[in-house]
PDB file of C-alpha atoms in Angstrom:
ATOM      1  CA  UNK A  22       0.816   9.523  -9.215  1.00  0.00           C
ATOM      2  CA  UNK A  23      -0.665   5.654  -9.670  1.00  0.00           C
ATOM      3  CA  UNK A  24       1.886   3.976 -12.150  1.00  0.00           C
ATOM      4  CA  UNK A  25      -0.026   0.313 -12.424  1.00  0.00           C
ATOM      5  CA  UNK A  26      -3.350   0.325 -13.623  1.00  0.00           C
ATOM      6  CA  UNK A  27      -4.831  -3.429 -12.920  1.00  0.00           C
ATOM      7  CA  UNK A  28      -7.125  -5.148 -14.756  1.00  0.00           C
ATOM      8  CA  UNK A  29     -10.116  -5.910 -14.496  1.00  0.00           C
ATOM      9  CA  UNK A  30     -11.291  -3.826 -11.973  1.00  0.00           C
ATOM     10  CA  UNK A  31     -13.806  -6.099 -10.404  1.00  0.00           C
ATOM     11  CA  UNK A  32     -13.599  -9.911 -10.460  1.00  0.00           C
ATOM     12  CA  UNK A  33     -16.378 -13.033  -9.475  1.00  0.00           C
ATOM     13  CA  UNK A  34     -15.552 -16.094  -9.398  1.00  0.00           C
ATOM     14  CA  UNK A  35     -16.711 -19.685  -7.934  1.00  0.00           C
ATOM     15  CA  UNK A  36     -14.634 -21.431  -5.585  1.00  0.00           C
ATOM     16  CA  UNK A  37     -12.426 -23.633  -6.500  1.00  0.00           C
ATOM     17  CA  UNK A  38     -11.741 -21.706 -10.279  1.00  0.00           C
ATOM     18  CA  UNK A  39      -8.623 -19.746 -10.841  1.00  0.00           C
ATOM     19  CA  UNK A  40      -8.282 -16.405 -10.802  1.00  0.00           C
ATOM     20  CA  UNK A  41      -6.009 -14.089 -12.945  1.00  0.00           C
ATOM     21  CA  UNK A  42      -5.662 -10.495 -12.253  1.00  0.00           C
ATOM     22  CA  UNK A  43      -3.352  -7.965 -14.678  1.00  0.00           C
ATOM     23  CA  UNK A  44      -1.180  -5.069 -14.024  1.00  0.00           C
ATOM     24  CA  UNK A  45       0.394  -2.295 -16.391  1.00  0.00           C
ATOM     25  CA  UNK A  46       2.645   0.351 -15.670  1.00  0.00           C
ATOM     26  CA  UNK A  47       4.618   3.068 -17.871  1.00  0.00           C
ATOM     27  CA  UNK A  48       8.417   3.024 -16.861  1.00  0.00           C
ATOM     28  CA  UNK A  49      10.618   1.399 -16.068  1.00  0.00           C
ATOM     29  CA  UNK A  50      10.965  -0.523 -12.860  1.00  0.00           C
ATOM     30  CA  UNK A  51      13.273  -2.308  -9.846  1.00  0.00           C
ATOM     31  CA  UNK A  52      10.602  -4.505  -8.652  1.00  0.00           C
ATOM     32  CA  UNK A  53       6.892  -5.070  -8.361  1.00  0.00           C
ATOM     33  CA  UNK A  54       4.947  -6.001  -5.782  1.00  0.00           C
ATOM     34  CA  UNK A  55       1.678  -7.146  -5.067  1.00  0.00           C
ATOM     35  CA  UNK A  56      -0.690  -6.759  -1.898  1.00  0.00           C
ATOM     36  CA  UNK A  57      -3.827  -8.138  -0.766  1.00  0.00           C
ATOM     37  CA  UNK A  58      -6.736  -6.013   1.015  1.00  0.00           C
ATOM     38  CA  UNK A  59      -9.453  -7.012   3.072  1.00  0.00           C
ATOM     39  CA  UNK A  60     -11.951  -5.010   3.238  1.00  0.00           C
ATOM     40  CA  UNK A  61     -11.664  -1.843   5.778  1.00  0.00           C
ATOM     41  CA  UNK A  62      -7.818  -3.310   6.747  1.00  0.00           C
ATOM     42  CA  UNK A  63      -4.506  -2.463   6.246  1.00  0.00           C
ATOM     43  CA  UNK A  64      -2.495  -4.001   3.503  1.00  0.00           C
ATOM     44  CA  UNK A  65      -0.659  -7.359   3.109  1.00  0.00           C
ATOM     45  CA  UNK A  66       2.677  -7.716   0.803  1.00  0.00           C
ATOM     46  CA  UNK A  67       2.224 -11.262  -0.978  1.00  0.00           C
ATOM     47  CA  UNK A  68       4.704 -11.321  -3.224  1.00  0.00           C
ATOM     48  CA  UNK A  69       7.980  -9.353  -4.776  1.00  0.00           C
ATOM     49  CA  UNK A  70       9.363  -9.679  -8.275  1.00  0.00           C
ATOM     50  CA  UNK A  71      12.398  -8.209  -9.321  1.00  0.00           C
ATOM     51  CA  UNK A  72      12.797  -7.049 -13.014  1.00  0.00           C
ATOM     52  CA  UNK A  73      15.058  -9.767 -13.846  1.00  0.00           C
ATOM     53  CA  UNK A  74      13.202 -12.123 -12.906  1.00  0.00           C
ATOM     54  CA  UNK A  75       9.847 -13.762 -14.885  1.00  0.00           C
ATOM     55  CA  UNK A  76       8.138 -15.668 -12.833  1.00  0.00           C
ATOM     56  CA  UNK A  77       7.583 -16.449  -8.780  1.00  0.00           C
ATOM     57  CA  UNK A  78       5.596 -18.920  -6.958  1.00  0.00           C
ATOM     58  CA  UNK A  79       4.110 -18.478  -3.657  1.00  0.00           C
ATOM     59  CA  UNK A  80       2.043 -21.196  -2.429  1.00  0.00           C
ATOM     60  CA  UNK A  81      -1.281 -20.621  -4.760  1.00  0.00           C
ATOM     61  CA  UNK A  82      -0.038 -17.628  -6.248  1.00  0.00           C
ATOM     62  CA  UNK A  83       1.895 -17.250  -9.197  1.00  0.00           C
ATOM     63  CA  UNK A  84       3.346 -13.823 -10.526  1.00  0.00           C
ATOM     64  CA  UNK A  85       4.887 -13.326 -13.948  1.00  0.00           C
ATOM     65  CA  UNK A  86       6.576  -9.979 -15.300  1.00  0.00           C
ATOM     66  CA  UNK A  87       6.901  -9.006 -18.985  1.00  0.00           C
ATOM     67  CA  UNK A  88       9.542  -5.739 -18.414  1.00  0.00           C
ATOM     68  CA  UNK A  89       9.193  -5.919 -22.491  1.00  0.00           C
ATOM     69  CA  UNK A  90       5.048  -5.361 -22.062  1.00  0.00           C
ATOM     70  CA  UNK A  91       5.317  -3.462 -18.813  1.00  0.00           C
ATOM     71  CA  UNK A  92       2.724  -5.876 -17.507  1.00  0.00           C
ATOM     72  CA  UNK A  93       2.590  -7.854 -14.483  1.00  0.00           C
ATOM     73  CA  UNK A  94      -0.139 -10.958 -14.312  1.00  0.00           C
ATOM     74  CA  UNK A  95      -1.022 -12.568 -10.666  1.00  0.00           C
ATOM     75  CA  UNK A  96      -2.854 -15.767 -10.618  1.00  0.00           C
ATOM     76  CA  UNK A  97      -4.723 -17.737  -7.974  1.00  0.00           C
ATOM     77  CA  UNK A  98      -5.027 -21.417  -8.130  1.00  0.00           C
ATOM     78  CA  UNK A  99      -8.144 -23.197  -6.618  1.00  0.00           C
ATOM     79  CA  UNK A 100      -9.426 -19.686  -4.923  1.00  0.00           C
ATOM     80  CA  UNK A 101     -11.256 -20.302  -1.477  1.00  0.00           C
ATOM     81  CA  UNK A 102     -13.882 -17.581  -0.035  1.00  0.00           C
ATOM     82  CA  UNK A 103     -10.767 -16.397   2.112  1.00  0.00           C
ATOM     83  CA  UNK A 104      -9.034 -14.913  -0.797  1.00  0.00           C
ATOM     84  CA  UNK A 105     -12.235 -12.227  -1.100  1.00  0.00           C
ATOM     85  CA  UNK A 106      -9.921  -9.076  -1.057  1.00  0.00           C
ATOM     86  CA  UNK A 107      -9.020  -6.317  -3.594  1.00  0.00           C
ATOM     87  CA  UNK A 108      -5.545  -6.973  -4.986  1.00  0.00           C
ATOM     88  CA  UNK A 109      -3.105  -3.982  -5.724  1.00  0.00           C
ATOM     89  CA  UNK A 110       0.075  -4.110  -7.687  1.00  0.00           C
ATOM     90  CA  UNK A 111       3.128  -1.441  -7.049  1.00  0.00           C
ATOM     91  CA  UNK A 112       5.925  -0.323  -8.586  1.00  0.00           C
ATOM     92  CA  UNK A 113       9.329   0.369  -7.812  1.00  0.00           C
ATOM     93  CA  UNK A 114      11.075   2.911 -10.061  1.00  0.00           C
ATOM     94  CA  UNK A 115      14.317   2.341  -8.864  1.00  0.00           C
ATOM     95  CA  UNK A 116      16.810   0.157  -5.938  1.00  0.00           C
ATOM     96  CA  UNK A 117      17.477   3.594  -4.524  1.00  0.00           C
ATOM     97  CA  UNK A 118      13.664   4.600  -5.035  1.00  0.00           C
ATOM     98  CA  UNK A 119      11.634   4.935  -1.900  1.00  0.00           C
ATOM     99  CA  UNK A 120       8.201   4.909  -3.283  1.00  0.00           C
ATOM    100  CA  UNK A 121       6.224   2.620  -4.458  1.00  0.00           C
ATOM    101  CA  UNK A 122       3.285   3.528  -6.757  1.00  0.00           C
ATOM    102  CA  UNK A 123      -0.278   1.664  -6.542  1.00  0.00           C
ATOM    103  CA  UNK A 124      -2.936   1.081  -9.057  1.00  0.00           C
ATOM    104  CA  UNK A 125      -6.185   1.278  -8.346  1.00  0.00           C
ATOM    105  CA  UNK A 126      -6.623  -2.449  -7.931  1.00  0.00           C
ATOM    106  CA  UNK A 127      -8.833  -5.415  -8.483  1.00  0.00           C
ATOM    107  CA  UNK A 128     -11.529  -6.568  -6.098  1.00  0.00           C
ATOM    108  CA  UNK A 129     -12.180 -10.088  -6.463  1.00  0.00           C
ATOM    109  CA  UNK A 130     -15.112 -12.145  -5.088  1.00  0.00           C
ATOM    110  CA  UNK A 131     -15.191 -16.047  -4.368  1.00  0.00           C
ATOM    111  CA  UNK A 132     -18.786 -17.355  -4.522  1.00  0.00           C
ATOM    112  CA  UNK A 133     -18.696 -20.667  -2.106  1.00  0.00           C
TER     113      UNK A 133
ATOM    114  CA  UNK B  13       8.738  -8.992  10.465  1.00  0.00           C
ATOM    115  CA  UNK B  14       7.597  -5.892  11.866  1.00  0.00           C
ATOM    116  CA  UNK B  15       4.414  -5.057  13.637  1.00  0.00           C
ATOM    117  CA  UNK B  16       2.578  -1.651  12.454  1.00  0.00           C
ATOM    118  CA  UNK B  17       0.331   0.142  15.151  1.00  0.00           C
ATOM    119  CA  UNK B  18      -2.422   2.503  14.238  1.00  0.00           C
ATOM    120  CA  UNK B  19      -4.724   4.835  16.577  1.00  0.00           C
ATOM    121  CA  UNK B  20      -7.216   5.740  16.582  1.00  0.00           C
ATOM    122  CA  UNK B  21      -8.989   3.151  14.545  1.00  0.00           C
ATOM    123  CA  UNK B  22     -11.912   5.402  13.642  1.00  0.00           C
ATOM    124  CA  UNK B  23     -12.177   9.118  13.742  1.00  0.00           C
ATOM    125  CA  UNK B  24     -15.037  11.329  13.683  1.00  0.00           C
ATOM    126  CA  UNK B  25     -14.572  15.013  13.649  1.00  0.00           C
ATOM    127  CA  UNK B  26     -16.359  18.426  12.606  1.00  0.00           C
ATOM    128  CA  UNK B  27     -14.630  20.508  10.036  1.00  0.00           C
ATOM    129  CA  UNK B  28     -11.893  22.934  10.930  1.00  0.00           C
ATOM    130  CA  UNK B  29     -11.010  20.185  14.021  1.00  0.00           C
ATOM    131  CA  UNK B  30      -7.166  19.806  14.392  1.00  0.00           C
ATOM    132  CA  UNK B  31      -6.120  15.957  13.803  1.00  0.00           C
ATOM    133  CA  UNK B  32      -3.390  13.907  15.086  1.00  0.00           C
ATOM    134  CA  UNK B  33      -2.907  10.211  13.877  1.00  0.00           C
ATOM    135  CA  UNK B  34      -0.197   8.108  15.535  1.00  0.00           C
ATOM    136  CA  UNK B  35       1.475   5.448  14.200  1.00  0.00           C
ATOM    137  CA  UNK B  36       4.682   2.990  15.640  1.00  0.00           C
ATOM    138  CA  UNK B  37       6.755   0.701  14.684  1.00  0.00           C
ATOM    139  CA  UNK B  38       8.087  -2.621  16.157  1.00  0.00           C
ATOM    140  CA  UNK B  39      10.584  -5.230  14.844  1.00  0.00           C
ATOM    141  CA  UNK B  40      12.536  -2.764  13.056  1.00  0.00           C
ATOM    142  CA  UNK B  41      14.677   0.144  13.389  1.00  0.00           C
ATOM    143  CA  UNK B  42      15.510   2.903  11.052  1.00  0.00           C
ATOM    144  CA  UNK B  43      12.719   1.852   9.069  1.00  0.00           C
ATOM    145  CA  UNK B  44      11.286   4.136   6.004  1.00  0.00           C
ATOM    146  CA  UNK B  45       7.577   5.379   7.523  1.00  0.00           C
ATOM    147  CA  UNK B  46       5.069   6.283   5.183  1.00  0.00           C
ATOM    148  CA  UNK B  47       1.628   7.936   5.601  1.00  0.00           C
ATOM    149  CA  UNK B  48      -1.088   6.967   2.828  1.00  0.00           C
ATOM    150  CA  UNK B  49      -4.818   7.958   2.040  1.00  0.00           C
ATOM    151  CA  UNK B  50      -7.096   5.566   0.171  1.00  0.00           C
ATOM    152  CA  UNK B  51     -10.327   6.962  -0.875  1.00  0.00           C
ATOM    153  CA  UNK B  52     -13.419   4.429  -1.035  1.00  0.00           C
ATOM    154  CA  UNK B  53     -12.916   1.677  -3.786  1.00  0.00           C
ATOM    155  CA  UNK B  54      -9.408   3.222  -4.885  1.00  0.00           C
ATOM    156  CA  UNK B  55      -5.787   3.011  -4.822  1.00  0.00           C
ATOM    157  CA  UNK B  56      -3.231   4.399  -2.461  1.00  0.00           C
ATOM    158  CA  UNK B  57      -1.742   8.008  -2.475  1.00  0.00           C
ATOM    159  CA  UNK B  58       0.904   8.796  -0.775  1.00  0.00           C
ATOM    160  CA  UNK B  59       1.098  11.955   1.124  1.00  0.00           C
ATOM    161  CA  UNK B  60       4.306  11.627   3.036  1.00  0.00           C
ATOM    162  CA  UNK B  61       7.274   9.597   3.350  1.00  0.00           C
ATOM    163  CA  UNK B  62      10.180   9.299   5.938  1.00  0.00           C
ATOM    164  CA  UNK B  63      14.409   8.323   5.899  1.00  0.00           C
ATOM    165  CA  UNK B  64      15.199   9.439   9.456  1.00  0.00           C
ATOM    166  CA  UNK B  65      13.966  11.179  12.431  1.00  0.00           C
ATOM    167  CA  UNK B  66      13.408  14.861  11.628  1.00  0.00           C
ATOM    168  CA  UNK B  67      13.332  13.937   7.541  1.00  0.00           C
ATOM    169  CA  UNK B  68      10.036  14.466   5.895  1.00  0.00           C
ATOM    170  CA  UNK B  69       8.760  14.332   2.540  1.00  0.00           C
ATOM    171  CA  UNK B  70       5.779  15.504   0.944  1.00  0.00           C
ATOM    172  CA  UNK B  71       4.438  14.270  -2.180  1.00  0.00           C
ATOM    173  CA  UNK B  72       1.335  16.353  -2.383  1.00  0.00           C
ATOM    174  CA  UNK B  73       0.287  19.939  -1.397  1.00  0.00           C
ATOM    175  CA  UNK B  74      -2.618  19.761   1.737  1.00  0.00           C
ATOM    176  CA  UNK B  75      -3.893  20.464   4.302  1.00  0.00           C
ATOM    177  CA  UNK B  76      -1.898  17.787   6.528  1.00  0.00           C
ATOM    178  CA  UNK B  77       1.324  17.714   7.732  1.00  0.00           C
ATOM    179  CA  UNK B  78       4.144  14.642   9.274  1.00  0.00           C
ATOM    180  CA  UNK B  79       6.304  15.008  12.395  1.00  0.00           C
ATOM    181  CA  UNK B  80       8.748  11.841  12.751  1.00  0.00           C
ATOM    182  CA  UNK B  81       9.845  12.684  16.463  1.00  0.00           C
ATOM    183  CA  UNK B  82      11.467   9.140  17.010  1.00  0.00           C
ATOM    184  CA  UNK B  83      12.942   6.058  15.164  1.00  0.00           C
ATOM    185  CA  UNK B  84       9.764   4.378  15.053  1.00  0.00           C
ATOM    186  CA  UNK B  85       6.842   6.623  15.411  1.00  0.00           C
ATOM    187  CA  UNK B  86       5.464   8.766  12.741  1.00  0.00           C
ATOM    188  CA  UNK B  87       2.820  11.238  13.189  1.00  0.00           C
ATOM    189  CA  UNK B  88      -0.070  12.846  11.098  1.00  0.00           C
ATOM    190  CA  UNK B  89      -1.383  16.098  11.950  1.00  0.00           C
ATOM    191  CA  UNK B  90      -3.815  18.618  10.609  1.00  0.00           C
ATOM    192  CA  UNK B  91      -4.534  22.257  12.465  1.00  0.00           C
ATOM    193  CA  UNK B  92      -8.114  22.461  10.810  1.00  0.00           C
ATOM    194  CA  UNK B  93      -9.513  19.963   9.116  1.00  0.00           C
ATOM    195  CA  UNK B  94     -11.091  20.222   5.547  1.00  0.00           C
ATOM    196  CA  UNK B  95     -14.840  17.696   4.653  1.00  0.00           C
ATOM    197  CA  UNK B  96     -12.249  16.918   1.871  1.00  0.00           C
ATOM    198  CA  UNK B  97      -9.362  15.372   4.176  1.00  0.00           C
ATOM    199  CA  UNK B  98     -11.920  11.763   5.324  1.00  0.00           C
ATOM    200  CA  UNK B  99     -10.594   8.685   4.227  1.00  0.00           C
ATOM    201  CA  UNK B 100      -9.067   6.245   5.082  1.00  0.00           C
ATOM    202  CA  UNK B 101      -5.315   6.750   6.141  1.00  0.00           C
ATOM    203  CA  UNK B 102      -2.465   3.954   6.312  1.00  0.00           C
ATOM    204  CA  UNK B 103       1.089   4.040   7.970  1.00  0.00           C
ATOM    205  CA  UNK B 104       3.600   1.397   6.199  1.00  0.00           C
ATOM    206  CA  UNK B 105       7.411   0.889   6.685  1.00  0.00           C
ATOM    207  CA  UNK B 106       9.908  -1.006   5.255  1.00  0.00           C
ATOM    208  CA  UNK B 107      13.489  -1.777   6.822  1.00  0.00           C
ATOM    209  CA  UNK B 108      15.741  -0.777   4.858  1.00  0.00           C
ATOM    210  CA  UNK B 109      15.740   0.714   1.384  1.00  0.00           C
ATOM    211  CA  UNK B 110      12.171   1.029  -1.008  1.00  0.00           C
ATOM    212  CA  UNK B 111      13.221  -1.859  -2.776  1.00  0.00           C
ATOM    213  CA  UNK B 112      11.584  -3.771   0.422  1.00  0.00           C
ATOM    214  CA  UNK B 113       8.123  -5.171   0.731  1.00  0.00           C
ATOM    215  CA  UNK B 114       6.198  -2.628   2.811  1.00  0.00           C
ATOM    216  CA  UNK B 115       4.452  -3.932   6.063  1.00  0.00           C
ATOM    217  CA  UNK B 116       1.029  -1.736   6.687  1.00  0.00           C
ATOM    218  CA  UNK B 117      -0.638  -1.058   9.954  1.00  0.00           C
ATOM    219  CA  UNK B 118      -4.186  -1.364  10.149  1.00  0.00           C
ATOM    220  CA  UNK B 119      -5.644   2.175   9.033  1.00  0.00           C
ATOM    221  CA  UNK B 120      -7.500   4.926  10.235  1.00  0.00           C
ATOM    222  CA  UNK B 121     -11.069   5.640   8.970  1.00  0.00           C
ATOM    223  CA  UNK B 122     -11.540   9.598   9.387  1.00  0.00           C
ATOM    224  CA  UNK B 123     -14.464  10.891   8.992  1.00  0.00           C
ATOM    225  CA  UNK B 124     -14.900  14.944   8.531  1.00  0.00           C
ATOM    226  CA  UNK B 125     -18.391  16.367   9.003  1.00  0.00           C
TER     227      UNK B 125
END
């Protein structure tokens, strides 16, 4: 069953603007992750964030976790037409969990 | 990091077909293999999952079914395949325990006519 239900579902933006992305989920968790899709490919792990933890940089990304919220926020800073994708978050239940569960994502569009 | 293969990369086959979906692994070993569908414009579901050679989970009741004859490689089959079974199907692993990212292989698009 999908745990993380991302917000909003679809996403335009201009190049160059930021773009913020949510993510809730119901229990508790070990870790989140988020992944990046291009269209018709496989997935691509971007970034990890364990429950202790608030916040994580990655190059243009930045990642925060609210474990008291359940909520998960990913930001891109100064999007290019590369970052076109749909963006998925996933949760971890547990360390000795094995599956992750996936929202249904958010599709974002940069208009050049 | 560790390299995912798919194959085919598209599939087109009439209803009540038998299916077989391949997937390997390199740069890893004793990885965790999973098997995922992803209907158009949704999120993943995950129909099986793998520890070990021989050990297969199933997280859904279907018409599909996982082999894991070696370390790396992780197979999906069907006998007869259901209009209800296209999509688009995705092989990940991680090394190690779930807490790990998961590396995906490229995906399968099935189509069932």
């Amino acid at each position: 069953s999908q745990q993380g239900e991302e917000d909003p579902q679809a996403l335009s933006i201009q190049e160059g603007e930021n773009a913020t992305m949510n993510c809730s989920y119901k229990t508790s968790i070990n870790n989140l992750q988020w992944y990046r899709q291009n269209s018709g490919r496989g997935l691509v792990h971007l970034i990890l964030i364990r429950s202790n933890e608030r916040e994580k940089h990655s190059g243009r990304l930045r990642v925060t976790l609210d474990t008291s919220k359940k909520s998960s926020s990913l930001l891109i800073t100064a999007s290019r037409a590369a970052d076109t994708a749909s963006y998925f978050c996933a949760t971890l239940p547990g360390s000795n969990d094995y599956k992750l569960s996936f929202g249904a994502g958010t599709t974002v569009t940069v208009r050049a | 990091s560790q390299t995912i293969h798919q194959w085919p990369a598209t599939l087109v086959q009439p209803v009540g077909s038998p299916l077989s979906l391949e997937c390997t692994v390199e740069g890893t070993s004793n990885p965790n293999l999973y098997w995922y569908r992803q209907a158009a414009g949704r999120g993943l579901q995950l129909l099986f999952y793998s520890v070990g050679i021989g050990q297969i989970s199933s997280e859904v009741p279907q018409n599909l079914s996982a082999s894991r004859p070696q370390d790396r490689q992780f197979i999906l089959s069907s006998k007869k395949l259901l209009l209800s079974d296209s999509g688009f199907y995705l092989c990940a692993s991680t090394g190690g325990k779930g807490y790990n990212e998961q590396f995906f292989g490229p995906g399968t698009r099935l189509t069932v006519l």
